[in-house]
Amino acid sequence: MLNRDDLAAFLLTRRHRLRPGDVGLPDLGRRRTPGLRRQEVAQLAGISVYYYIRLGQARGRRPSRRVLAALARALMRTAAVREYRFPLAD
């Protein structure tokens, strides 16, 4: 079963590890915090930024497998990492 707190922690740590250039986005200069912005992750995953924020705050319903798969593609750039981590959500 998916734990919302674990998902929120995972989203935060993965978002902070990635840089815009890692995911094909332009690097527009200095950032106040490391990593991608919430809006960038939501855009890459194809979900609304408000939904992403709720997931990152451990609020709301359990996300669907489709949303989890989209987040996995956006945040886990290699197939090997996705194949290892994604089944853990079941």
JSON list of C-alpha atoms in Angstrom, two decimals, residues 12-88:
[
{"chain": "A", "resi": 12, "resn": "LEU", "atom": "CA", "xyz": [10.92, 16.12, -2.73]},
{"chain": "A", "resi": 13, "resn": "THR", "atom": "CA", "xyz": [14.24, 14.29, -2.76]},
{"chain": "A", "resi": 14, "resn": "ARG", "atom": "CA", "xyz": [14.02, 13.34, -6.45]},
{"chain": "A", "resi": 15, "resn": "ARG", "atom": "CA", "xyz": [12.96, 16.85, -7.44]},
{"chain": "A", "resi": 16, "resn": "HIS", "atom": "CA", "xyz": [15.95, 18.34, -5.62]},
{"chain": "A", "resi": 17, "resn": "ARG", "atom": "CA", "xyz": [18.39, 15.91, -7.27]},
{"chain": "A", "resi": 18, "resn": "LEU", "atom": "CA", "xyz": [17.45, 16.77, -10.85]},
{"chain": "A", "resi": 19, "resn": "ARG", "atom": "CA", "xyz": [18.55, 19.86, -12.75]},
{"chain": "A", "resi": 20, "resn": "PRO", "atom": "CA", "xyz": [16.64, 21.39, -15.66]},
{"chain": "A", "resi": 21, "resn": "GLY", "atom": "CA", "xyz": [19.32, 20.24, -18.10]},
{"chain": "A", "resi": 22, "resn": "ASP", "atom": "CA", "xyz": [18.92, 16.65, -16.87]},
{"chain": "A", "resi": 23, "resn": "VAL", "atom": "CA", "xyz": [15.36, 16.54, -18.19]},
{"chain": "A", "resi": 24, "resn": "GLY", "atom": "CA", "xyz": [15.76, 18.62, -21.33]},
{"chain": "A", "resi": 25, "resn": "LEU", "atom": "CA", "xyz": [14.54, 21.93, -19.93]},
{"chain": "A", "resi": 26, "resn": "PRO", "atom": "CA", "xyz": [16.49, 25.17, -20.40]},
{"chain": "A", "resi": 27, "resn": "ASP", "atom": "CA", "xyz": [18.55, 26.30, -17.43]},
{"chain": "A", "resi": 28, "resn": "LEU", "atom": "CA", "xyz": [17.54, 29.91, -16.95]},
{"chain": "A", "resi": 29, "resn": "GLY", "atom": "CA", "xyz": [20.13, 30.78, -14.32]},
{"chain": "A", "resi": 30, "resn": "ARG", "atom": "CA", "xyz": [20.37, 30.77, -10.58]},
{"chain": "A", "resi": 31, "resn": "ARG", "atom": "CA", "xyz": [17.66, 29.21, -8.39]},
{"chain": "A", "resi": 32, "resn": "ARG", "atom": "CA", "xyz": [16.88, 29.79, -4.73]},
{"chain": "A", "resi": 33, "resn": "THR", "atom": "CA", "xyz": [16.61, 26.07, -4.07]},
{"chain": "A", "resi": 34, "resn": "PRO", "atom": "CA", "xyz": [18.35, 23.18, -5.81]},
{"chain": "A", "resi": 35, "resn": "GLY", "atom": "CA", "xyz": [16.66, 21.05, -8.41]},
{"chain": "A", "resi": 36, "resn": "LEU", "atom": "CA", "xyz": [13.50, 21.34, -10.43]},
{"chain": "A", "resi": 37, "resn": "ARG", "atom": "CA", "xyz": [10.56, 23.57, -9.63]},
{"chain": "A", "resi": 38, "resn": "ARG", "atom": "CA", "xyz": [7.20, 21.98, -8.82]},
{"chain": "A", "resi": 39, "resn": "GLN", "atom": "CA", "xyz": [5.76, 23.43, -12.01]},
{"chain": "A", "resi": 40, "resn": "GLU", "atom": "CA", "xyz": [8.49, 21.77, -14.06]},
{"chain": "A", "resi": 41, "resn": "VAL", "atom": "CA", "xyz": [7.86, 18.33, -12.57]},
{"chain": "A", "resi": 42, "resn": "ALA", "atom": "CA", "xyz": [4.11, 18.69, -13.06]},
{"chain": "A", "resi": 43, "resn": "GLN", "atom": "CA", "xyz": [4.67, 19.71, -16.67]},
{"chain": "A", "resi": 44, "resn": "LEU", "atom": "CA", "xyz": [6.97, 16.74, -17.30]},
{"chain": "A", "resi": 45, "resn": "ALA", "atom": "CA", "xyz": [4.46, 14.35, -15.71]},
{"chain": "A", "resi": 46, "resn": "GLY", "atom": "CA", "xyz": [1.45, 15.86, -17.47]},
{"chain": "A", "resi": 47, "resn": "ILE", "atom": "CA", "xyz": [-0.45, 16.62, -14.28]},
{"chain": "A", "resi": 48, "resn": "SER", "atom": "CA", "xyz": [-1.66, 19.88, -12.80]},
{"chain": "A", "resi": 49, "resn": "VAL", "atom": "CA", "xyz": [0.72, 21.77, -10.57]},
{"chain": "A", "resi": 50, "resn": "TYR", "atom": "CA", "xyz": [-1.97, 21.92, -7.87]},
{"chain": "A", "resi": 51, "resn": "TYR", "atom": "CA", "xyz": [-2.30, 18.15, -7.85]},
{"chain": "A", "resi": 52, "resn": "TYR", "atom": "CA", "xyz": [1.48, 17.77, -7.67]},
{"chain": "A", "resi": 53, "resn": "ILE", "atom": "CA", "xyz": [1.59, 20.20, -4.73]},
{"chain": "A", "resi": 54, "resn": "ARG", "atom": "CA", "xyz": [-1.09, 18.18, -2.90]},
{"chain": "A", "resi": 55, "resn": "LEU", "atom": "CA", "xyz": [0.88, 14.98, -3.46]},
{"chain": "A", "resi": 56, "resn": "GLY", "atom": "CA", "xyz": [4.03, 16.70, -2.21]},
{"chain": "A", "resi": 57, "resn": "GLN", "atom": "CA", "xyz": [2.19, 17.76, 0.95]},
{"chain": "A", "resi": 58, "resn": "ALA", "atom": "CA", "xyz": [0.87, 14.21, 1.54]},
{"chain": "A", "resi": 59, "resn": "ARG", "atom": "CA", "xyz": [-2.73, 15.38, 1.06]},
{"chain": "A", "resi": 60, "resn": "GLY", "atom": "CA", "xyz": [-5.58, 14.10, -1.04]},
{"chain": "A", "resi": 61, "resn": "ARG", "atom": "CA", "xyz": [-6.42, 10.70, -2.41]},
{"chain": "A", "resi": 62, "resn": "ARG", "atom": "CA", "xyz": [-4.10, 7.93, -3.41]},
{"chain": "A", "resi": 63, "resn": "PRO", "atom": "CA", "xyz": [-2.77, 8.66, -6.91]},
{"chain": "A", "resi": 64, "resn": "SER", "atom": "CA", "xyz": [-3.65, 6.30, -9.74]},
{"chain": "A", "resi": 65, "resn": "ARG", "atom": "CA", "xyz": [-1.12, 3.96, -11.32]},
{"chain": "A", "resi": 66, "resn": "ARG", "atom": "CA", "xyz": [-1.17, 6.22, -14.37]},
{"chain": "A", "resi": 67, "resn": "VAL", "atom": "CA", "xyz": [-0.15, 9.27, -12.30]},
{"chain": "A", "resi": 68, "resn": "LEU", "atom": "CA", "xyz": [2.52, 7.25, -10.51]},
{"chain": "A", "resi": 69, "resn": "ALA", "atom": "CA", "xyz": [3.87, 6.04, -13.85]},
{"chain": "A", "resi": 70, "resn": "ALA", "atom": "CA", "xyz": [3.99, 9.61, -15.19]},
{"chain": "A", "resi": 71, "resn": "LEU", "atom": "CA", "xyz": [5.83, 10.80, -12.07]},
{"chain": "A", "resi": 72, "resn": "ALA", "atom": "CA", "xyz": [8.23, 7.87, -12.36]},
{"chain": "A", "resi": 73, "resn": "ARG", "atom": "CA", "xyz": [9.03, 8.81, -15.96]},
{"chain": "A", "resi": 74, "resn": "ALA", "atom": "CA", "xyz": [9.52, 12.45, -14.99]},
{"chain": "A", "resi": 75, "resn": "LEU", "atom": "CA", "xyz": [11.66, 11.88, -11.90]},
{"chain": "A", "resi": 76, "resn": "MET", "atom": "CA", "xyz": [13.45, 8.60, -12.48]},
{"chain": "A", "resi": 77, "resn": "ARG", "atom": "CA", "xyz": [15.30, 9.15, -15.68]},
{"chain": "A", "resi": 78, "resn": "THR", "atom": "CA", "xyz": [16.59, 5.62, -16.28]},
{"chain": "A", "resi": 79, "resn": "ALA", "atom": "CA", "xyz": [14.45, 2.58, -17.02]},
{"chain": "A", "resi": 80, "resn": "ALA", "atom": "CA", "xyz": [16.42, 0.48, -14.52]},
{"chain": "A", "resi": 81, "resn": "VAL", "atom": "CA", "xyz": [15.55, 2.84, -11.67]},
{"chain": "A", "resi": 82, "resn": "ARG", "atom": "CA", "xyz": [11.88, 2.99, -12.72]},
{"chain": "A", "resi": 83, "resn": "GLU", "atom": "CA", "xyz": [11.65, -0.81, -12.87]},
{"chain": "A", "resi": 84, "resn": "TYR", "atom": "CA", "xyz": [13.14, -1.09, -9.38]},
{"chain": "A", "resi": 85, "resn": "ARG", "atom": "CA", "xyz": [11.22, 1.71, -7.62]},
{"chain": "A", "resi": 86, "resn": "PHE", "atom": "CA", "xyz": [7.84, 1.71, -9.34]},
{"chain": "A", "resi": 87, "resn": "PRO", "atom": "CA", "xyz": [6.68, -1.74, -8.11]},
{"chain": "A", "resi": 88, "resn": "LEU", "atom": "CA", "xyz": [7.31, -0.57, -4.55]}
]
